[in-house]
mmCIF file of C-alpha atoms in Angstrom:
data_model
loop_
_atom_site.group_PDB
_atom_site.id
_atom_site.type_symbol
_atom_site.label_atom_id
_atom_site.label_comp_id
_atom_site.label_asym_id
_atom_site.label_seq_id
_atom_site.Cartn_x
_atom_site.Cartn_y
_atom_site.Cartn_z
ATOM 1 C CA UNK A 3 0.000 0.000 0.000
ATOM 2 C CA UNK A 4 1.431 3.307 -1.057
ATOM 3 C CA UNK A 5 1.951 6.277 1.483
ATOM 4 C CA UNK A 6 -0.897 8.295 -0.229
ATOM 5 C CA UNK A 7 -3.235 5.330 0.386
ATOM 6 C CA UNK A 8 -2.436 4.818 3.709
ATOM 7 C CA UNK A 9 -2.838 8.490 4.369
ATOM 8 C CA UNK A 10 -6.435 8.890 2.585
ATOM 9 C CA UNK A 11 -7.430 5.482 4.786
ATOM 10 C CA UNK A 12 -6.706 6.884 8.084
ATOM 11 C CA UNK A 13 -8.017 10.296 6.785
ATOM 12 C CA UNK A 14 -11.270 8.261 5.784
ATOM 13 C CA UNK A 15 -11.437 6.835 9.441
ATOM 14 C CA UNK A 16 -11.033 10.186 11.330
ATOM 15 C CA UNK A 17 -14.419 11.732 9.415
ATOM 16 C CA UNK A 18 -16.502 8.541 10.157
ATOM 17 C CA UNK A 19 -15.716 8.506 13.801
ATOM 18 C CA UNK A 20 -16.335 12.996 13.528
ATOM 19 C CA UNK A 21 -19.317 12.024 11.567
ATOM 20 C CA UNK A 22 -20.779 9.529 14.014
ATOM 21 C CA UNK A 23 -19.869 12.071 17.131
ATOM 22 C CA UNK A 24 -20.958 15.309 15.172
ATOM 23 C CA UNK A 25 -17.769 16.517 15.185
ATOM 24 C CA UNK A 26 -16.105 18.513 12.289
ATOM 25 C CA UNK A 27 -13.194 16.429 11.094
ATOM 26 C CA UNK A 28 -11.288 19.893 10.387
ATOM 27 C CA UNK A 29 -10.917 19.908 13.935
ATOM 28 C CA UNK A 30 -9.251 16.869 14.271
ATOM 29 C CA UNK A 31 -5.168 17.173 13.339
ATOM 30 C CA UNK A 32 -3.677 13.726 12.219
ATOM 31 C CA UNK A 33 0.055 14.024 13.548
ATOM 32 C CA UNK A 34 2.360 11.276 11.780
ATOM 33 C CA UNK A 35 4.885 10.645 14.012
ATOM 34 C CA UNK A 36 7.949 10.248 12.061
ATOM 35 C CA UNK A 37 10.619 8.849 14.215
ATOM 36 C CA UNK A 38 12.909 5.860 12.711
ATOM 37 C CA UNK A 39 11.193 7.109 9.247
ATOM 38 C CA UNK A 40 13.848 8.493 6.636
ATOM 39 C CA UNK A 41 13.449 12.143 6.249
ATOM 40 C CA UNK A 42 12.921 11.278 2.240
ATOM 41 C CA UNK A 43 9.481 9.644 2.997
ATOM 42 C CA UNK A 44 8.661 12.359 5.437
ATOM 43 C CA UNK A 45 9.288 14.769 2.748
ATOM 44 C CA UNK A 46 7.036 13.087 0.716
ATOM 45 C CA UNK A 47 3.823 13.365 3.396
ATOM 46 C CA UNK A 48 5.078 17.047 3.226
ATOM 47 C CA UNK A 49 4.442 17.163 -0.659
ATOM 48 C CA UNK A 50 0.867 15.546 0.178
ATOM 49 C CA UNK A 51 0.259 18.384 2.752
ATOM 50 C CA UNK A 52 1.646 17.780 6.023
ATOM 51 C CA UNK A 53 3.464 19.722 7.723
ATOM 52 C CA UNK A 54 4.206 18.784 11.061
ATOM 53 C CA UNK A 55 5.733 15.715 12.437
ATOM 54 C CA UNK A 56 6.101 14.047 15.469
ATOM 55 C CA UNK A 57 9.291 12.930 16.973
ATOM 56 C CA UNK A 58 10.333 10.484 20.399
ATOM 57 C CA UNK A 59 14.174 11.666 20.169
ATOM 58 C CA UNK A 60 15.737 15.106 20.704
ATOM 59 C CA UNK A 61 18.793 13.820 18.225
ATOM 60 C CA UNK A 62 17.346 12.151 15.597
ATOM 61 C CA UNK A 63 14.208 15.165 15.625
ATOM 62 C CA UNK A 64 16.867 17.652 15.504
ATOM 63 C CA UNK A 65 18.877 16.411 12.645
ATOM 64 C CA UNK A 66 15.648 16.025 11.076
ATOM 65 C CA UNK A 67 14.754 19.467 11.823
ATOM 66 C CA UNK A 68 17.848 20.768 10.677
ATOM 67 C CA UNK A 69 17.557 19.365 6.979
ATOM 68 C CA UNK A 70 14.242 20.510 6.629
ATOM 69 C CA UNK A 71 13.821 23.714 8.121
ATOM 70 C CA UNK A 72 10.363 24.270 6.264
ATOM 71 C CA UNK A 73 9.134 21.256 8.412
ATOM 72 C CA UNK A 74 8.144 21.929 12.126
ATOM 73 C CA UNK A 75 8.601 18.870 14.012
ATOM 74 C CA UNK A 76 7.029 17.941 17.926
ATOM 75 C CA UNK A 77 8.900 16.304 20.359
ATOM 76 C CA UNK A 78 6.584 13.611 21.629
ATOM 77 C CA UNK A 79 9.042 11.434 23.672
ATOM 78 C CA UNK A 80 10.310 11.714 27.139
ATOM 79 C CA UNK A 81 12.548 15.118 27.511
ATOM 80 C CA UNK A 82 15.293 14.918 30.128
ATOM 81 C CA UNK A 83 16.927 18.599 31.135
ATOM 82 C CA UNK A 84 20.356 18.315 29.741
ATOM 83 C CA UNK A 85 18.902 17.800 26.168
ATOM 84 C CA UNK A 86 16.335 20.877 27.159
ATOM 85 C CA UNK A 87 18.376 23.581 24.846
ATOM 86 C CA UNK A 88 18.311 21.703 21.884
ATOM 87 C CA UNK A 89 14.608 20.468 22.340
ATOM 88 C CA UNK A 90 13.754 24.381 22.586
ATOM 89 C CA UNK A 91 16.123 25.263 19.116
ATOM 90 C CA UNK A 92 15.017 22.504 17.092
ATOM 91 C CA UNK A 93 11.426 21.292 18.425
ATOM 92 C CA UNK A 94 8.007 23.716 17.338
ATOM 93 C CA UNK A 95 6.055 22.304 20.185
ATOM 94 C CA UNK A 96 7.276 19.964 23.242
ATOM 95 C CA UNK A 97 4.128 17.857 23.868
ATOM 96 C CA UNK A 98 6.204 15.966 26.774
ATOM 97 C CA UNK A 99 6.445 18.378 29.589
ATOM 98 C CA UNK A 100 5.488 16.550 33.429
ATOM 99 C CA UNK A 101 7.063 17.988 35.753
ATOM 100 C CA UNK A 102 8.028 21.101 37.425
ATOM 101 C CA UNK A 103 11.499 21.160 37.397
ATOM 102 C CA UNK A 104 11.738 20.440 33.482
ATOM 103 C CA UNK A 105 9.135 23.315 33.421
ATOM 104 C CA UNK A 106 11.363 25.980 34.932
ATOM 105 C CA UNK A 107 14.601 24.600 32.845
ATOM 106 C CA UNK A 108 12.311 25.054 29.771
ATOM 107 C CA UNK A 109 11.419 28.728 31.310
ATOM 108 C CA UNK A 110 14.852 29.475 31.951
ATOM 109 C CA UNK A 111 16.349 28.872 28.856
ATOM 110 C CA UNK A 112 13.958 29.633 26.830
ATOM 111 C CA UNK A 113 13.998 33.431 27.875
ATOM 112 C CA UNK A 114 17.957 33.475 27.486
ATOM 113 C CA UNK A 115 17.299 32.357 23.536
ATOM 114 C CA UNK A 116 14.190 34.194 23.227
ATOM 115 C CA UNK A 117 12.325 32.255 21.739
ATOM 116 C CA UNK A 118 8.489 30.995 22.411
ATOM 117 C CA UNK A 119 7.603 26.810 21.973
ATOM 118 C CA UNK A 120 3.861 26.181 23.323
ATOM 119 C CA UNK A 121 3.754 23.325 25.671
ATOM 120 C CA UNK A 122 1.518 20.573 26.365
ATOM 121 C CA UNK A 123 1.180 18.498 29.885
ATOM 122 C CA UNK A 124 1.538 14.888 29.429
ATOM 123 C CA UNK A 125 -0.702 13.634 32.035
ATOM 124 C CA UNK A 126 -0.523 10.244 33.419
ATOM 125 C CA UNK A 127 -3.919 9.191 35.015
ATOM 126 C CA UNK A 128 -3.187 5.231 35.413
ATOM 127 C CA UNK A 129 -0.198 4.519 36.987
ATOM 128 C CA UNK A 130 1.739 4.671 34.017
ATOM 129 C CA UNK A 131 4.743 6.622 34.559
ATOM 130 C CA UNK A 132 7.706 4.533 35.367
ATOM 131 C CA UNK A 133 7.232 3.392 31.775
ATOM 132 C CA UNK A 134 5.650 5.854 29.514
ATOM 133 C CA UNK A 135 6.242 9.249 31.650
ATOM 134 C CA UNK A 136 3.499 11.965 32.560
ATOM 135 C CA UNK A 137 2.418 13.707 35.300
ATOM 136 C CA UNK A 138 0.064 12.785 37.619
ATOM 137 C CA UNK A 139 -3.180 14.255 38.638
ATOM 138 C CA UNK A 140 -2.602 15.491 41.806
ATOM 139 C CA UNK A 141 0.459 17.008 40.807
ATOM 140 C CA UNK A 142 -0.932 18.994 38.070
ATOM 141 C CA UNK A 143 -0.971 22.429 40.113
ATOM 142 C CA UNK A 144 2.837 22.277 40.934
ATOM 143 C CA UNK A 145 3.461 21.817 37.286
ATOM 144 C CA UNK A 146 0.874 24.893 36.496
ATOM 145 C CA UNK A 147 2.458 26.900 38.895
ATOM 146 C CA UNK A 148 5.751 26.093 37.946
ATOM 147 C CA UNK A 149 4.869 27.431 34.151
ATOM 148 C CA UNK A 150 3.370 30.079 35.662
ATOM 149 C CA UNK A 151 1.665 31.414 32.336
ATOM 150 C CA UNK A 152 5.233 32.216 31.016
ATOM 151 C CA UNK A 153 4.766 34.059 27.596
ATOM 152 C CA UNK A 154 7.816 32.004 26.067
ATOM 153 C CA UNK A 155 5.825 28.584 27.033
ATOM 154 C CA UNK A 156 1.915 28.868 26.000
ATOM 155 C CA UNK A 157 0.354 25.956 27.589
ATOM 156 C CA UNK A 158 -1.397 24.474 24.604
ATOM 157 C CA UNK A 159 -3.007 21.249 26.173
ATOM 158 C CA UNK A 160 -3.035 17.713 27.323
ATOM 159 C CA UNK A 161 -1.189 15.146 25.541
ATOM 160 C CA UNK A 162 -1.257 10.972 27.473
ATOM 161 C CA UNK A 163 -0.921 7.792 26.319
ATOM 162 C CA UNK A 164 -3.817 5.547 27.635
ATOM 163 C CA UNK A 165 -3.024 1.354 28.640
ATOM 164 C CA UNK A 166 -4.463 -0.457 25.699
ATOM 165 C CA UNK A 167 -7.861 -1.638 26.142
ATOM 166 C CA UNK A 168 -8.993 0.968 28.865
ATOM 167 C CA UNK A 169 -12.770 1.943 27.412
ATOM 168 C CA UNK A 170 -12.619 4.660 30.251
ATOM 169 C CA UNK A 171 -9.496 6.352 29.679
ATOM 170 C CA UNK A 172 -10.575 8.785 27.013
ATOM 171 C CA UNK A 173 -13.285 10.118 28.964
ATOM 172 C CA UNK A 174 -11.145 10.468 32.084
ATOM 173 C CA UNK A 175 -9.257 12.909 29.929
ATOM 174 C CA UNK A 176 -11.894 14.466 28.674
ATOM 175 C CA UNK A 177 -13.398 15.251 31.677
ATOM 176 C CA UNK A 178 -9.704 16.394 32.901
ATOM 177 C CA UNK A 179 -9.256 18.976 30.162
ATOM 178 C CA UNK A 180 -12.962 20.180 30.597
ATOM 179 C CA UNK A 181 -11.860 20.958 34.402
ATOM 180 C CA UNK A 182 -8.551 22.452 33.338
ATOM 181 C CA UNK A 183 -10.043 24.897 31.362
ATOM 182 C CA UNK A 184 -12.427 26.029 33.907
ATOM 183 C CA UNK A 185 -10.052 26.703 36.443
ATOM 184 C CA UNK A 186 -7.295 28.160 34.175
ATOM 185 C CA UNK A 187 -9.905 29.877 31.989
ATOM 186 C CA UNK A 188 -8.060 28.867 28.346
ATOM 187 C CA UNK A 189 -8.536 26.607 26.140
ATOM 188 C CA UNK A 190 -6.687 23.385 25.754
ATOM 189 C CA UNK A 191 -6.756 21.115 23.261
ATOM 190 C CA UNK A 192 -6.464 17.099 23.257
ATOM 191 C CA UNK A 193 -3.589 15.004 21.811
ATOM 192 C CA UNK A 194 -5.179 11.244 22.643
ATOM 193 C CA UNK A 195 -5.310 8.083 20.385
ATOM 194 C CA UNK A 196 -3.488 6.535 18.223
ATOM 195 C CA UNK A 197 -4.316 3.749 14.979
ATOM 196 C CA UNK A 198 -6.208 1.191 17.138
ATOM 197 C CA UNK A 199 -8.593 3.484 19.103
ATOM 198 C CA UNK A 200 -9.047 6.701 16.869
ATOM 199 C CA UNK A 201 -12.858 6.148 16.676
ATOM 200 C CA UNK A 202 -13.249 6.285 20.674
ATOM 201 C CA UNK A 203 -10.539 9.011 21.369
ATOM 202 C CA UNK A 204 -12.087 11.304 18.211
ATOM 203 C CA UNK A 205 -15.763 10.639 20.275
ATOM 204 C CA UNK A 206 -14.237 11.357 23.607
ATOM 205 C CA UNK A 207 -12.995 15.063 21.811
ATOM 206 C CA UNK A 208 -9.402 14.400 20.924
ATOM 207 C CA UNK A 209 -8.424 17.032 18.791
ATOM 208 C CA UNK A 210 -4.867 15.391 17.137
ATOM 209 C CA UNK A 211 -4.704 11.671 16.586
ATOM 210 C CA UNK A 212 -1.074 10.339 16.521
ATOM 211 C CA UNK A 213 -0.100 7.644 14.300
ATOM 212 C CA UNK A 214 3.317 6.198 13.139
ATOM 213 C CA UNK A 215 3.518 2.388 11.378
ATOM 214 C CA UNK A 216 0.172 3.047 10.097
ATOM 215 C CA UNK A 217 0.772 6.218 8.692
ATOM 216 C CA UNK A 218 4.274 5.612 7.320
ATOM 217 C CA UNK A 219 4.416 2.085 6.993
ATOM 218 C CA UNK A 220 7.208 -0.468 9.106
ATOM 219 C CA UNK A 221 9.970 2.018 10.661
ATOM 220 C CA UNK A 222 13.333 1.579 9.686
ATOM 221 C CA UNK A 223 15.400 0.536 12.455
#
């Protein structure tokens, strides 16, 4: 199956689940996430109108970044603070941030290099964090206060990865974000599901679906 194909059947997928939840597939963003892909087929999604990318590793997204500057590319992956500068000159958006002290590294430098990257909380709701990282629940208003609605970070919203086969998960989130934005009185938008549970992440109001091996075929290792 060619790229194009694969792209037009996950496309296809998104506005039947929008459809059956009333939702306007425009407001749904399909993120490929790119990592392990060469930058030759992600140049080729670019030419079929994408224009973002998501990425697990600050090297690998950074070389990327760096040979196709007309690309903006998300760091999706687990950020640690010694690789913090280079996440914040090669990364549009860090969709990874969960904890406070990361937050005020992130702050930090990014004043000294003046630049602005929104942010998005990865939350962690289940237990999950040893393995997948996120921030917990209850420790969501250290993490807000340490971002402290810094102009150089925007909080743009809530990114987690759910366990497999958790029915409940995407409404947990969605409830979540609906409280968030209450209290912080913004908007946030919802990065949740990937190829195998688009249809119930899209009905619980994810706004970006990220996919990889089904977007871009087997990564090469």
């Amino acid at each position: 199956m060619s790229l194009a194909e694969r792209i037009e059947g996950l496309r296809a997928r998104i506005r039947r689940a929008c459809e059956a939840a009333d939702r306007d597939p425009g407001g749904v963003e399909l993120l490929p996430v790119s990592k392990k892909q060469p930058l030759a087929l992600i140049q080729e999604a670019a030419a079929l109108g994408f224009g973002r990318f998501g990425e697990n590793y600050v090297q690998e997204g950074a070389d990327k970044a760096a040979a196709a500057p007309d690309l903006a590319f998300v760091l999706l992956g687990p950020l640690q603070r010694n690789k913090a500068k280079p996440a914040l000159q090669h990364f549009a958006e860090i969709q990874s941030l969960d904890r406070p002290e990361l937050a005020e590294r992130l702050r930090h430098l990014a004043g000294e290099l003046g630049v602005v990257r929104p942010v998005w909380i990865q939350v962690d709701l289940w237990d999950e964090a040893t393995k997948l990282g996120g921030c917990a629940e209850a420790d969501l208003p250290q993490l807000l206060a340490a971002l402290s609605g810094d102009p150089h970070l925007p909080l743009r919203g809530l990114m987690a990865i759910p366990p497999p086969d958790d029915g409940a998960a995407f409404t947990q989130l969605a409830a979540l974000r609906e409280r968030l934005q209450q209290e912080l009185g913004l908007p946030l938008r919802l990065s949740m599901g990937m190829s195998a549970d688009l249809e119930a992440a899209v009905t619980a109001g994810s706004d970006q679906i990220r996919i990889g091996t089904a977007f871009f075929g087997e990564r090469r290792y």
